[in-house]
XYZ file of C-alpha atoms in Angstrom:
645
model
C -65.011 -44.521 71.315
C -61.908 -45.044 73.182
C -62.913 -48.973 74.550
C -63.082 -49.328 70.418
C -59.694 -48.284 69.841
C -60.776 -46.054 67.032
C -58.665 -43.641 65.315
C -60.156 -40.276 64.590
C -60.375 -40.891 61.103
C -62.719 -43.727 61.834
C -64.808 -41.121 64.245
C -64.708 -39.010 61.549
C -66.894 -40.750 58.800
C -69.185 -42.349 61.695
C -70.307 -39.037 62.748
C -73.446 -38.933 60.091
C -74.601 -42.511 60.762
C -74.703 -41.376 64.967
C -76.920 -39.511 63.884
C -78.951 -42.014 62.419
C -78.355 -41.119 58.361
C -77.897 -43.257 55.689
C -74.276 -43.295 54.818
C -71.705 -45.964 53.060
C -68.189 -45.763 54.662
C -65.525 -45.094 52.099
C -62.044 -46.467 53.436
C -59.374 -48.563 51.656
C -58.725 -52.566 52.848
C -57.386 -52.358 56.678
C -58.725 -49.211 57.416
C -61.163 -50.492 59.754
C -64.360 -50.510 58.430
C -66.050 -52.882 59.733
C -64.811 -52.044 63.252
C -66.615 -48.374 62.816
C -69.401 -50.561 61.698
C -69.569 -52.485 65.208
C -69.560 -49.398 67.246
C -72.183 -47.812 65.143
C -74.225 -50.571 66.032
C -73.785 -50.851 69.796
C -74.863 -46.953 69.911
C -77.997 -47.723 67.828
C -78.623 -51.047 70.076
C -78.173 -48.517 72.536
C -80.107 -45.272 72.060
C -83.073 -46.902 69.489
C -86.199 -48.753 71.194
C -86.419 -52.323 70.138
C -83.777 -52.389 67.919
C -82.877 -54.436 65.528
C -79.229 -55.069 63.415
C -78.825 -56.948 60.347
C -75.311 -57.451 58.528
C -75.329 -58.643 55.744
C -72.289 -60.167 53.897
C -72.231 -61.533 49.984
C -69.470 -64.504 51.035
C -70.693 -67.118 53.365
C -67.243 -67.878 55.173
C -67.653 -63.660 56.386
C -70.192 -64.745 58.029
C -68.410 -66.380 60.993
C -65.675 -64.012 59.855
C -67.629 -60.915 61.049
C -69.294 -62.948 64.232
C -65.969 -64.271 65.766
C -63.640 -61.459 64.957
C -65.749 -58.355 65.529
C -69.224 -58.316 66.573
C -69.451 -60.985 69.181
C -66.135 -60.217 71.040
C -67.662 -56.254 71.220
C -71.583 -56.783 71.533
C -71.634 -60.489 72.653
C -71.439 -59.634 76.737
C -74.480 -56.793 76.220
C -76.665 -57.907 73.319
C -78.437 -61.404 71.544
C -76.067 -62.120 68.213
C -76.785 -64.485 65.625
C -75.213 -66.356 62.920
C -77.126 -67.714 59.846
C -75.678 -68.960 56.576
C -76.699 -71.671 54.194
C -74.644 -73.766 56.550
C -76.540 -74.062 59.816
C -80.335 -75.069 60.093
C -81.440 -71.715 61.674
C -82.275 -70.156 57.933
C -85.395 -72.645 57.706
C -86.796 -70.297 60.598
C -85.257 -67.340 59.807
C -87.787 -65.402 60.795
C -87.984 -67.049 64.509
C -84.465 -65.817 64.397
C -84.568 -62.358 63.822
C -87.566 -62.223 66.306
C -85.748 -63.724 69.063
C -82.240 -61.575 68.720
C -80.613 -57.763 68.405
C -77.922 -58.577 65.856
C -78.145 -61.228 63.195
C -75.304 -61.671 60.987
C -76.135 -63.508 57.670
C -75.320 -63.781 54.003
C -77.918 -61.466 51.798
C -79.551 -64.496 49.840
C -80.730 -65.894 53.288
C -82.799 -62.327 53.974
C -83.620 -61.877 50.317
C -85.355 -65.437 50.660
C -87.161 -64.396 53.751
C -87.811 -60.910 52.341
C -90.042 -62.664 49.339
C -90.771 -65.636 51.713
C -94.458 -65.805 53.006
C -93.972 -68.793 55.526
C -94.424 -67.581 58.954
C -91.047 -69.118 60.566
C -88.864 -67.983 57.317
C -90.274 -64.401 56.713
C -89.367 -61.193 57.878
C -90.339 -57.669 56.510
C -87.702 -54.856 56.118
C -90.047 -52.952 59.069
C -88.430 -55.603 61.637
C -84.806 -54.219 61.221
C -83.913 -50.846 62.232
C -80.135 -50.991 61.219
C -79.202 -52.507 57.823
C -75.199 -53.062 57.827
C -73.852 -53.874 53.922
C -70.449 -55.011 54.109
C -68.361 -54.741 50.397
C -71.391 -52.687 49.483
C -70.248 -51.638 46.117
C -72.111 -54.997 44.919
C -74.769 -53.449 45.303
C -75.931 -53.009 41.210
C -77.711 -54.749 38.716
C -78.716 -58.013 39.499
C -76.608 -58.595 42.378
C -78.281 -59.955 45.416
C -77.174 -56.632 47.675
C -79.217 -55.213 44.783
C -82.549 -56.759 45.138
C -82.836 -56.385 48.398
C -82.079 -52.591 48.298
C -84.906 -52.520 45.628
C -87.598 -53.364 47.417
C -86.505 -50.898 50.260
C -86.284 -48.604 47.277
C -89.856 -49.546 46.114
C -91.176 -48.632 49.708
C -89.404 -45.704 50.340
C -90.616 -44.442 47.014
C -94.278 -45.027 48.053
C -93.739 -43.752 51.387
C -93.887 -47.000 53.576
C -92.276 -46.956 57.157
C -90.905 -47.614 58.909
C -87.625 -48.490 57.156
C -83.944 -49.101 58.056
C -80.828 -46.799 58.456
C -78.530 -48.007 56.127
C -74.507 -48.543 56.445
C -72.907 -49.183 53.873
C -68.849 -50.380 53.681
C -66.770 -50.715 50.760
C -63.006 -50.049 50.221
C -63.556 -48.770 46.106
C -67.396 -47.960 44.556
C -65.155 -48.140 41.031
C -66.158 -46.569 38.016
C -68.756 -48.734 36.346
C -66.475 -49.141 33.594
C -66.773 -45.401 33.114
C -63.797 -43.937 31.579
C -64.472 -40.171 32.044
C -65.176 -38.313 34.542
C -68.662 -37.500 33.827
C -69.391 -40.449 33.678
C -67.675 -42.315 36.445
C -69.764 -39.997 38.668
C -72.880 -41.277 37.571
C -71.823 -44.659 38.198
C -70.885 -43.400 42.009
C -74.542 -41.875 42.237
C -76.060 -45.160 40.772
C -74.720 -46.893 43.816
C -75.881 -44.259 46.069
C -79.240 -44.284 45.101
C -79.217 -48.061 44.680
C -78.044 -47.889 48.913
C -80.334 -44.538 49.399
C -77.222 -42.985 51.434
C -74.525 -40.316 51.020
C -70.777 -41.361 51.231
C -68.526 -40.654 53.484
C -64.406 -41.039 53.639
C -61.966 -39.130 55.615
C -61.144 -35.704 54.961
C -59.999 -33.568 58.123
C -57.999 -36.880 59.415
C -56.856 -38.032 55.742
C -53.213 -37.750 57.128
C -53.572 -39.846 59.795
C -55.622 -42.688 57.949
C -52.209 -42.260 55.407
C -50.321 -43.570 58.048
C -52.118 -46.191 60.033
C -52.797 -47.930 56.726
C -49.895 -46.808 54.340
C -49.929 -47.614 51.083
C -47.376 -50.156 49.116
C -44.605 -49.277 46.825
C -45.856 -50.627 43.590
C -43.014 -51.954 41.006
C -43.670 -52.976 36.948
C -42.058 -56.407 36.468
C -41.989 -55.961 32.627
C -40.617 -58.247 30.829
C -40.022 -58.727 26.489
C -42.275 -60.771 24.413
C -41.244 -64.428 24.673
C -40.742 -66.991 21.860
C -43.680 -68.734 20.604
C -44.131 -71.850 20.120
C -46.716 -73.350 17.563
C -46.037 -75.669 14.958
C -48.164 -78.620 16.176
C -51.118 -76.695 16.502
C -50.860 -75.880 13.183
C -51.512 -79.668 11.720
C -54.209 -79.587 13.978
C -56.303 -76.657 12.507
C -55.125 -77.999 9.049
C -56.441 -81.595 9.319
C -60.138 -80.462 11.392
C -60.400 -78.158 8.166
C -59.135 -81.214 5.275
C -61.075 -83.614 7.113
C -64.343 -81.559 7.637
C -65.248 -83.415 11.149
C -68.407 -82.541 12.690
C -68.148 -78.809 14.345
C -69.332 -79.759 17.531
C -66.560 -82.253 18.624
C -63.911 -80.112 17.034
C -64.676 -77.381 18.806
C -64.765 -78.959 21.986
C -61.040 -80.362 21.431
C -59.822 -76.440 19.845
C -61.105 -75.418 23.349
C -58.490 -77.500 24.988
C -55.677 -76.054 22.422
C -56.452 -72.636 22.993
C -57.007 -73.570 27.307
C -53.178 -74.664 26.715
C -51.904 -71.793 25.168
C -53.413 -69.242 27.571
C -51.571 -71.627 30.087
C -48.178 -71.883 28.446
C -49.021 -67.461 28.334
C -48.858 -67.728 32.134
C -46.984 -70.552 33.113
C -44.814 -72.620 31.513
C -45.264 -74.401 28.431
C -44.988 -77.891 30.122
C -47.829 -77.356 32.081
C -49.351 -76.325 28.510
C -48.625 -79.938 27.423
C -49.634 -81.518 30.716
C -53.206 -79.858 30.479
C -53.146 -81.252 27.028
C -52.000 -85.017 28.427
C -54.448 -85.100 31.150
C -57.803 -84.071 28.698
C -56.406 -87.097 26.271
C -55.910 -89.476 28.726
C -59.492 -89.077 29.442
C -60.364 -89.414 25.979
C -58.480 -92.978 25.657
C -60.947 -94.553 28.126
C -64.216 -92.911 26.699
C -64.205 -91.487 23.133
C -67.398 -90.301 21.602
C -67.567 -90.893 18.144
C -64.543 -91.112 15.507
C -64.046 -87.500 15.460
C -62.966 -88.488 19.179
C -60.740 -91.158 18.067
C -59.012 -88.942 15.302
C -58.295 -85.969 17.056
C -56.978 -88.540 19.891
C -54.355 -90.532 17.536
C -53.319 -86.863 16.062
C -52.068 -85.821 19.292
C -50.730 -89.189 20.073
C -48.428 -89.310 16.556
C -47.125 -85.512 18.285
C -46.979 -86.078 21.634
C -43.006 -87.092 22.039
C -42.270 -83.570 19.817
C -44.652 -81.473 22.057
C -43.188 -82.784 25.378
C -39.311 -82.230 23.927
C -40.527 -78.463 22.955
C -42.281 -78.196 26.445
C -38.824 -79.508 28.033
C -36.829 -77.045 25.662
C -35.081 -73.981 27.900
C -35.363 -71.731 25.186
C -38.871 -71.384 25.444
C -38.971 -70.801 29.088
C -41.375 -67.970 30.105
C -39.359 -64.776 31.112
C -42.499 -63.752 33.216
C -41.906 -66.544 35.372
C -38.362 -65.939 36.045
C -39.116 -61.986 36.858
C -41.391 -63.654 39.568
C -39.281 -65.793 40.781
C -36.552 -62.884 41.343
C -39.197 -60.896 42.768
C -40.140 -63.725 45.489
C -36.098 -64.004 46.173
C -35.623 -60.181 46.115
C -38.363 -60.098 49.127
C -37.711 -63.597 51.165
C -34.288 -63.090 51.110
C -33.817 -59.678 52.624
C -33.585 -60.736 55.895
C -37.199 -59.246 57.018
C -39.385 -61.788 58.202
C -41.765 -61.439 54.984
C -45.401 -62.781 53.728
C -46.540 -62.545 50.698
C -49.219 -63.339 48.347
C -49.462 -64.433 44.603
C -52.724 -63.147 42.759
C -53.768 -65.287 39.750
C -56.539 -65.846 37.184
C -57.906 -69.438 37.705
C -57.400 -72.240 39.974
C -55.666 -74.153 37.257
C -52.628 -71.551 37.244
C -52.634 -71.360 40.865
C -52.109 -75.148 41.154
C -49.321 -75.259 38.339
C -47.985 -71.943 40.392
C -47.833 -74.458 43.697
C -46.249 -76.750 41.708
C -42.994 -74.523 40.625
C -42.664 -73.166 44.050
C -42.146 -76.200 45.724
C -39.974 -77.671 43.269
C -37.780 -74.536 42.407
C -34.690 -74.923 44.414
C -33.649 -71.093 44.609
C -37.352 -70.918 45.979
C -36.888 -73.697 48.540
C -33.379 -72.406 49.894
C -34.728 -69.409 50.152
C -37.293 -70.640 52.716
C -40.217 -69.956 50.907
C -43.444 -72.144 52.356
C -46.411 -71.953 50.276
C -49.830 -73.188 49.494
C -52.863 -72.186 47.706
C -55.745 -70.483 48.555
C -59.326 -71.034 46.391
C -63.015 -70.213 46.785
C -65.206 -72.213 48.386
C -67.079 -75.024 46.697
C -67.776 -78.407 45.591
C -64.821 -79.945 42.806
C -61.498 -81.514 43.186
C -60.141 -77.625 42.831
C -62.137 -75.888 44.785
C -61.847 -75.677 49.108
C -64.271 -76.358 51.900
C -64.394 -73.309 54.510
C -62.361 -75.240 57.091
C -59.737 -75.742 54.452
C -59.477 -71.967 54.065
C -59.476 -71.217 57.860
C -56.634 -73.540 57.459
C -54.981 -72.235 55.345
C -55.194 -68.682 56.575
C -54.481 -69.510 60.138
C -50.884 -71.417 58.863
C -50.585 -68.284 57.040
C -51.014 -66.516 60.277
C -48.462 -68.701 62.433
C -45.954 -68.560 60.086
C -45.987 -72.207 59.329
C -46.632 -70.791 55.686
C -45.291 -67.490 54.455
C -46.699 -67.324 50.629
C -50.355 -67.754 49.552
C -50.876 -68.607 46.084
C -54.662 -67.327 45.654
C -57.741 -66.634 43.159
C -59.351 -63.665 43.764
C -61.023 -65.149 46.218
C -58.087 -63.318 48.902
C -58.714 -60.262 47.325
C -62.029 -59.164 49.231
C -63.185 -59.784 52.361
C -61.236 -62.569 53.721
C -59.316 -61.508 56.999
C -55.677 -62.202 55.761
C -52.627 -60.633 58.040
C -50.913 -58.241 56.175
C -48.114 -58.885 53.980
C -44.996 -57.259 52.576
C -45.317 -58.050 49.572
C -48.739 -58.391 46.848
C -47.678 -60.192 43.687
C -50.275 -59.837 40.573
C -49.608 -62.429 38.257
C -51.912 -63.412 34.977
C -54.609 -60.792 35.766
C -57.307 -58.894 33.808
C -59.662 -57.170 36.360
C -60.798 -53.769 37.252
C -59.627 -51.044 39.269
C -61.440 -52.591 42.225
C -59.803 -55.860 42.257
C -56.599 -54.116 41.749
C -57.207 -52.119 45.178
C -58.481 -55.176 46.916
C -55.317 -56.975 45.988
C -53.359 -53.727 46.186
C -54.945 -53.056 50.178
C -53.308 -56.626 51.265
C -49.586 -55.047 51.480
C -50.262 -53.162 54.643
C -46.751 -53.960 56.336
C -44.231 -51.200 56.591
C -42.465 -50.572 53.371
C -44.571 -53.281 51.502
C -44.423 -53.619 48.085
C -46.979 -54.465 45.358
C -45.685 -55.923 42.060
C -47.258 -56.465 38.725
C -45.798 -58.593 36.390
C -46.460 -58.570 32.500
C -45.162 -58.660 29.052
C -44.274 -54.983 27.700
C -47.421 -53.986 25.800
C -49.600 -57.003 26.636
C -52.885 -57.258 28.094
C -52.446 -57.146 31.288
C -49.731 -54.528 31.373
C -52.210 -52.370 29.422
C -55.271 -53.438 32.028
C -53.199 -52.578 35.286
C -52.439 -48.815 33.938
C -55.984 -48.364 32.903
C -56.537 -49.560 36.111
C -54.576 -46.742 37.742
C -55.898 -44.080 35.967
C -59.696 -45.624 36.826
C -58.300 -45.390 40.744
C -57.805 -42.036 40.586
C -61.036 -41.381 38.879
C -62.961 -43.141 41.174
C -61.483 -40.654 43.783
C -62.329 -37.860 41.671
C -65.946 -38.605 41.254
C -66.250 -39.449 44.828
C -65.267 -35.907 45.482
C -67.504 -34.466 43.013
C -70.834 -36.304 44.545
C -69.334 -34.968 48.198
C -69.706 -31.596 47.020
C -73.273 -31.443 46.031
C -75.634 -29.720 48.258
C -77.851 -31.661 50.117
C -80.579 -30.784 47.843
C -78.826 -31.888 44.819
C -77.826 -35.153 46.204
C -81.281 -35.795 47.293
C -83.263 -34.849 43.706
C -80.825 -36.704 41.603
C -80.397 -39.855 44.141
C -84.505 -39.772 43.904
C -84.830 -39.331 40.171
C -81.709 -42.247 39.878
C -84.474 -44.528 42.100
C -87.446 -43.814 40.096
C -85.771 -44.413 36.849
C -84.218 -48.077 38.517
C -87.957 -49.119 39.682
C -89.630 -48.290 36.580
C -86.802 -49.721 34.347
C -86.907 -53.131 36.728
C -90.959 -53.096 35.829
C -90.600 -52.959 32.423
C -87.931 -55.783 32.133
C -90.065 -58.231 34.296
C -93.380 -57.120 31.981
C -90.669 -57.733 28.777
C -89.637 -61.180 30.353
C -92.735 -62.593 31.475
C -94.187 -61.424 27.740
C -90.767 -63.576 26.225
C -91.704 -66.677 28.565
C -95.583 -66.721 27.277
C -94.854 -67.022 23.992
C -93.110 -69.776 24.072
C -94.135 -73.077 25.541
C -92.018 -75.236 27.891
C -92.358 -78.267 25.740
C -91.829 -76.801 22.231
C -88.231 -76.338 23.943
C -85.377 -79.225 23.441
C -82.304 -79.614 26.166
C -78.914 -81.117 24.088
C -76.084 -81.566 26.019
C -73.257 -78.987 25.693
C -70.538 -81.386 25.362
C -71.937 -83.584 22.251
C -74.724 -81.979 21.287
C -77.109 -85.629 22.492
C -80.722 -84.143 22.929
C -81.664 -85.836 26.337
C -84.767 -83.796 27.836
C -87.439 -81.241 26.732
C -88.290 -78.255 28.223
C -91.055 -79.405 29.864
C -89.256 -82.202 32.265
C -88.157 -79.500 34.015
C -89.594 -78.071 37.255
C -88.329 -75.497 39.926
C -88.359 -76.371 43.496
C -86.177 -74.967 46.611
C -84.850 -72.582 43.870
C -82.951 -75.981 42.289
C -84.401 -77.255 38.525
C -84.717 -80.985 38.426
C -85.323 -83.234 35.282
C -88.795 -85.066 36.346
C -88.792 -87.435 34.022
C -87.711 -90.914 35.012
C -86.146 -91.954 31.987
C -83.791 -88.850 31.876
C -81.325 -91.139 33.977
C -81.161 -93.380 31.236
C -78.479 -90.246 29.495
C -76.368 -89.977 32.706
C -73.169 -91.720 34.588
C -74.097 -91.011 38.415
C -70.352 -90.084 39.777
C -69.043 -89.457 43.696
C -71.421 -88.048 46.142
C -69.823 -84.516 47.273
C -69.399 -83.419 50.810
C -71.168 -80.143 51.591
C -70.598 -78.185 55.485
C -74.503 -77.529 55.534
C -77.922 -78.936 55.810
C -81.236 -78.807 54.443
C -84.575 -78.715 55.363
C -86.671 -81.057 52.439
C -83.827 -82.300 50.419
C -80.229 -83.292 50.748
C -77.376 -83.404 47.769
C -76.408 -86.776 46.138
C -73.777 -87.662 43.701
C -72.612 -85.706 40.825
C -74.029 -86.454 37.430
C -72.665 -86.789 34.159
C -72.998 -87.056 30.078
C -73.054 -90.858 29.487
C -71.657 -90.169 26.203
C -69.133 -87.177 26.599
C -68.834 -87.306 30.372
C -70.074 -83.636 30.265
C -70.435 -82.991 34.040
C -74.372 -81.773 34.188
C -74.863 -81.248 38.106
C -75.712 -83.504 40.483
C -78.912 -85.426 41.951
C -80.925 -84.563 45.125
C -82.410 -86.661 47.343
C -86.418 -84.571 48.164
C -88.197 -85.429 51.166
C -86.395 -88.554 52.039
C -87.681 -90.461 48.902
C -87.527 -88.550 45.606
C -84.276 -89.036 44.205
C -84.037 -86.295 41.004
C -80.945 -84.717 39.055
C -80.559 -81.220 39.397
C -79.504 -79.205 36.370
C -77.043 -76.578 35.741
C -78.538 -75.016 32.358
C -75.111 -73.551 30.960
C -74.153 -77.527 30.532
C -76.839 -77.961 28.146
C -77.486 -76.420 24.664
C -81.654 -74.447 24.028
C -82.987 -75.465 20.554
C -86.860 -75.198 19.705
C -87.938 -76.037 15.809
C -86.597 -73.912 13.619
C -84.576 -72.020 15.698
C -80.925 -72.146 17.474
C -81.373 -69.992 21.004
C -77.888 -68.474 22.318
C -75.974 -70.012 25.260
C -78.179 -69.164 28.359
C -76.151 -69.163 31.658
C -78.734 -69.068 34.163
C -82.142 -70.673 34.602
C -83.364 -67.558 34.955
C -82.890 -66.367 31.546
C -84.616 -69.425 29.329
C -87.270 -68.040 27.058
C -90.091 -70.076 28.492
C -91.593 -70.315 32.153
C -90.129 -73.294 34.454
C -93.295 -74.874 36.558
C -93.373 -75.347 40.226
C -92.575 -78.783 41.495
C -95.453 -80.930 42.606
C -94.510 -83.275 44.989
C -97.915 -85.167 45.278
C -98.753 -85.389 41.468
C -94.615 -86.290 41.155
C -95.147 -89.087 43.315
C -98.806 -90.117 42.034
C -97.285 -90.612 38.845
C -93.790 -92.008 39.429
C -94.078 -93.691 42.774
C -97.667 -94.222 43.643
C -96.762 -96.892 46.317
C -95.144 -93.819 48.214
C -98.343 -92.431 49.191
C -100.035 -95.610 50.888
């Protein structure tokens, strides 16, 4: 283990898997899991005939991540590694892929697709692979994509198929479930090993020496006192909606934006409260809907000038905001060369974050260089993966020394460490809070949390604590159960999950037959327009396209986005739109070089059926009726028929 540079705490809880058990690796952020991965695998490629390795990752940029860091600098010289994400053309022949190679790194959608995939060149059966690597593997629960894949191991095992892979699995917290106690939190831990069919494992004997390879930070409370509120023009607001009895729908909509600006003015400060406010109506002057529009408009026009004098006001500057800013000065200007990285909620308070930084002077002179770091995506806020290496490199160099991030920095993402961890506007759980926490890994780091006394947050961070050590406590409870108690409760745990996922596909597919696809009625989400039925829409490449021609007469077609990744049978066009509202709806595709369709994302768009309101459905897969398969040929015979000659 010595060419590996291990430390014998990483020996430690690889000892099990050499042997060829299932086990998940328990060790915080920077305690080198995913190197004891790596050698695990070269001593399988090693010792086991015509093996095979699959790691699987639930973030596409870990992909390269795990390829260019790790696997290929230690396995590359000795053994065939692959890459495949939904960015490079190898996942249309997947299967070819895994054939032809000893490792293949990928995201767990592209072998969940293959798993279920009958096509000869995509498929590939859980008997090819004889080493199943789960990095973050405490996604692996309910109807996570980790999840499904484990179930139909599960499934097999349970009906005593094989042959069937070792599994590692790698995770720096398994949490609590949202257990509280430690009953049980235990369960939850169990859950997960059953769901992963493997014991875990941390360090015991060497616990002292993984202390001090990867020490932990010296957290600090930034508490601060309740701040001045602010809300007499909201209150004419509420008032005249009420006097004036508009239509719900369109009030609602503009209360969203009033209450978006107060959880903003919470965080930040209150002028980029108004500005949020400014930017929304200035959208509205170009394209209002109706005269609710109009009114609501004019309101905030006749108390704009007040709104921006309160947001320019000094008293009602946001203490939280100055405790950060002494906590940035505190740590840039001690003379240490220092990195450090800002945790917050949304990419709207990271921006507005940005924004202060590099116009605070104290900030500035103290030779602070920052930038923001956001998940990747399609969107004005979101970043393409070469944006993030970016970033991250710069962050490396020096050329930047503070990251203002989502959560996106939290997990996964192969950051340098910092001295100091800032949380800042955060309600997560006690495994975000170690992710985030795990990032100070410099000597003498420390990790702040700022709050008000007695608000939300302050209250969430010291559950979060307590749900830390609990997590550690049930871990040790599961440790000591005899082999033969781990093994009959991990096996009833399985059975129960199979039969439970049985039953909810029976009670689903029942839901879907009663109810036809036509009796169904699609309304837009931003005014409430009804602009398709149930029936227009059809499933293909795991996308849901409108395929009714006249749909396009209730859109605006907007810019075409750039994505790092091709595709088989269709490529992406522009981004679609509410022609009335401007709701954004999703965006058409371009199928087999001649079928131009819009794809829909179903939480923009409101379920009715007569008689009957249906709930907000966030996912296709949850509409109460069944969604046909696209027909290309009967599609084209009745749209296009000149496309067939």
């Amino acid at each position: 283990m010595a060419d590996f540079g291990l430390h014998t705490y990483q020996q430690e809880v690889v000892e099990r898997a050499l042997k060829g058990e299932n086990i998940i690796i328990w060790l915080p952020t920077g305690g080198g899991k995913t190197r004891a991965a790596v050698y695990v695998a070269k001593k399988h490629l090693e010792t086991t005939p015509n093996a095979k390795v699959m790691v699987l990752v639930n973030k596409v940029h870990l992909v390269d991540q795990h390829y260019n860091k790790e696997f290929e600098p230690y396995l590359g010289h000795t053994f065939i590694i692959k890459k495949v994400s939904g960015e490079n053309k190898e996942k249309d022949f997947f299967g070819l892929v895994v054939q032809q190679s000893q490792v293949v790194i990928c995201t767990a959608q592209i072998l969940y697709n293959a798993l279920i995939n009958k096509e000869e060149a995509r498929h590939v059966e859980l008997s090819d692979i004889t080493l199943l690597i789960i990095d973050e593997c405490h996604h692996t629960q309910k109807e996570e994509v980790y999840n499904k894949v484990m179930r139909l191991y599960v499934e097999k095992k349970l009906k005593g198929e094989k042959p069937l892979p070792q599994i590692l699995g790698l995770t720096a917290s398994p949490g609590t479930g949202g257990a509280k106690t430690l009953d049980k939190a235990v369960e939850h831990v169990l859950e997960i090993c059953a769901n992963l069919d493997s014991a875990i494992v941390s360090a015991k004997e060497y616990a002292s020496e993984l202390k001090e390879v990867v020490p932990r930070p010296r957290k600090i409370f930034k508490i601060v006192k309740e701040r001045i509120k602010v809300s007499i023009f909201f209150i004419p607001v509420f008032i005249s909606i009420r006097e004036k009895n508009r239509p719900l729908a369109q009030c609602a909509l503009h209360l969203r934006q009033y209450n978006d600006a107060l959880l903003i003015n919470d965080t930040l400060r209150m002028i980029d409260a108004y500005r949020s406010l400014e930017e929304y109506y200035s959208k509205k002057r170009t394209n209002p809907i109706d005269e609710t529009d109009t009114f609501l408009l004019e309101l905030f026009e006749e108390n704009q000038v007040e709104l921006r004098n309160l947001a320019m006001d000094s008293r009602f500057e946001n203490p939280k905001m100055d405790e950060l800013q002494s906590t940035l000065l505190e740590q840039f200007r001690s003379g240490v060369p220092s990195r450090a990285i800002i945790f917050s909620k949304t990419r709207k308070s990271i921006h507005c974050l940005k924004d202060w930084v590099l116009t605070n002077r104290a900030l500035q002179e103290a030779g602070i260089k920052a930038d923001i770091l956001t998940g990747a995506g399609n969107g004005i806020t979101y970043m393409t993966q070469n944006e993030q290496a970016e970033i991250i490199k710069n962050f490396r160099m020096g050329s930047l020394n503070l990251l203002i991030s989502t959560s996106v920095a939290e997990e996964g993402l192969d950051i340098p460490e910092c001295n100091l961890v800032v949380r800042y506007g955060l309600l997560t759980n006690e495994i975000a809070q170690q992710q985030a926490s795990g990032r100070a890994r410099a000597r003498n780091a420390q990790y702040a949390f700022v709050a008000q006394a007695g608000g939300r947050e302050d209250r969430r961070e010291r559950i979060n604590e307590y749900l830390e050590e609990l997590t550690g406590q049930a871990i040790g409870r599961v440790q000591t159960m005899t082999p033969q108690e781990f093994c009959s409760k991990i096996t009833q745990l399985q059975e129960m999950a199979v039969t439970c996922t049985k039953i909810e596909l029976k009670r689903q597919a029942e839901k879907r037959s009663r109810n036809t696809a036509s009796s169904f009625q699609l309304s837009c989400r931003g005014c409430f327009t009804p602009v398709a039925s149930g029936s227009d829409i059809k499933l293909v490449e795991n996308m849901y396209i409108n395929v009714n021609p006249a749909f396009k007469n209730h859109y605006n077609v907007g810019d075409k986005p750039t994505l790092e990744r091709s595709f088989k049978d269709w490529e992406p066009g522009c981004k679609i739109s509410c022609k009335k509202c401007n709701k954004k709806w999703g965006n058409e595709i371009k199928y087999m070089k001649c079928a131009i369709m819009p794809n829909l994302a179903i939480k923009n768009f409101a379920l009715g059926s007569p008689g009957q309101e249906w709930p907000p459905v966030k996912k296709w897969k949850d509409v109460p009726f069944t969604v046909e398969d696209f027909n290309f040929k009967e599609y084209c015979q009745e749209n296009n028929p000149d496309l067939l000659d």
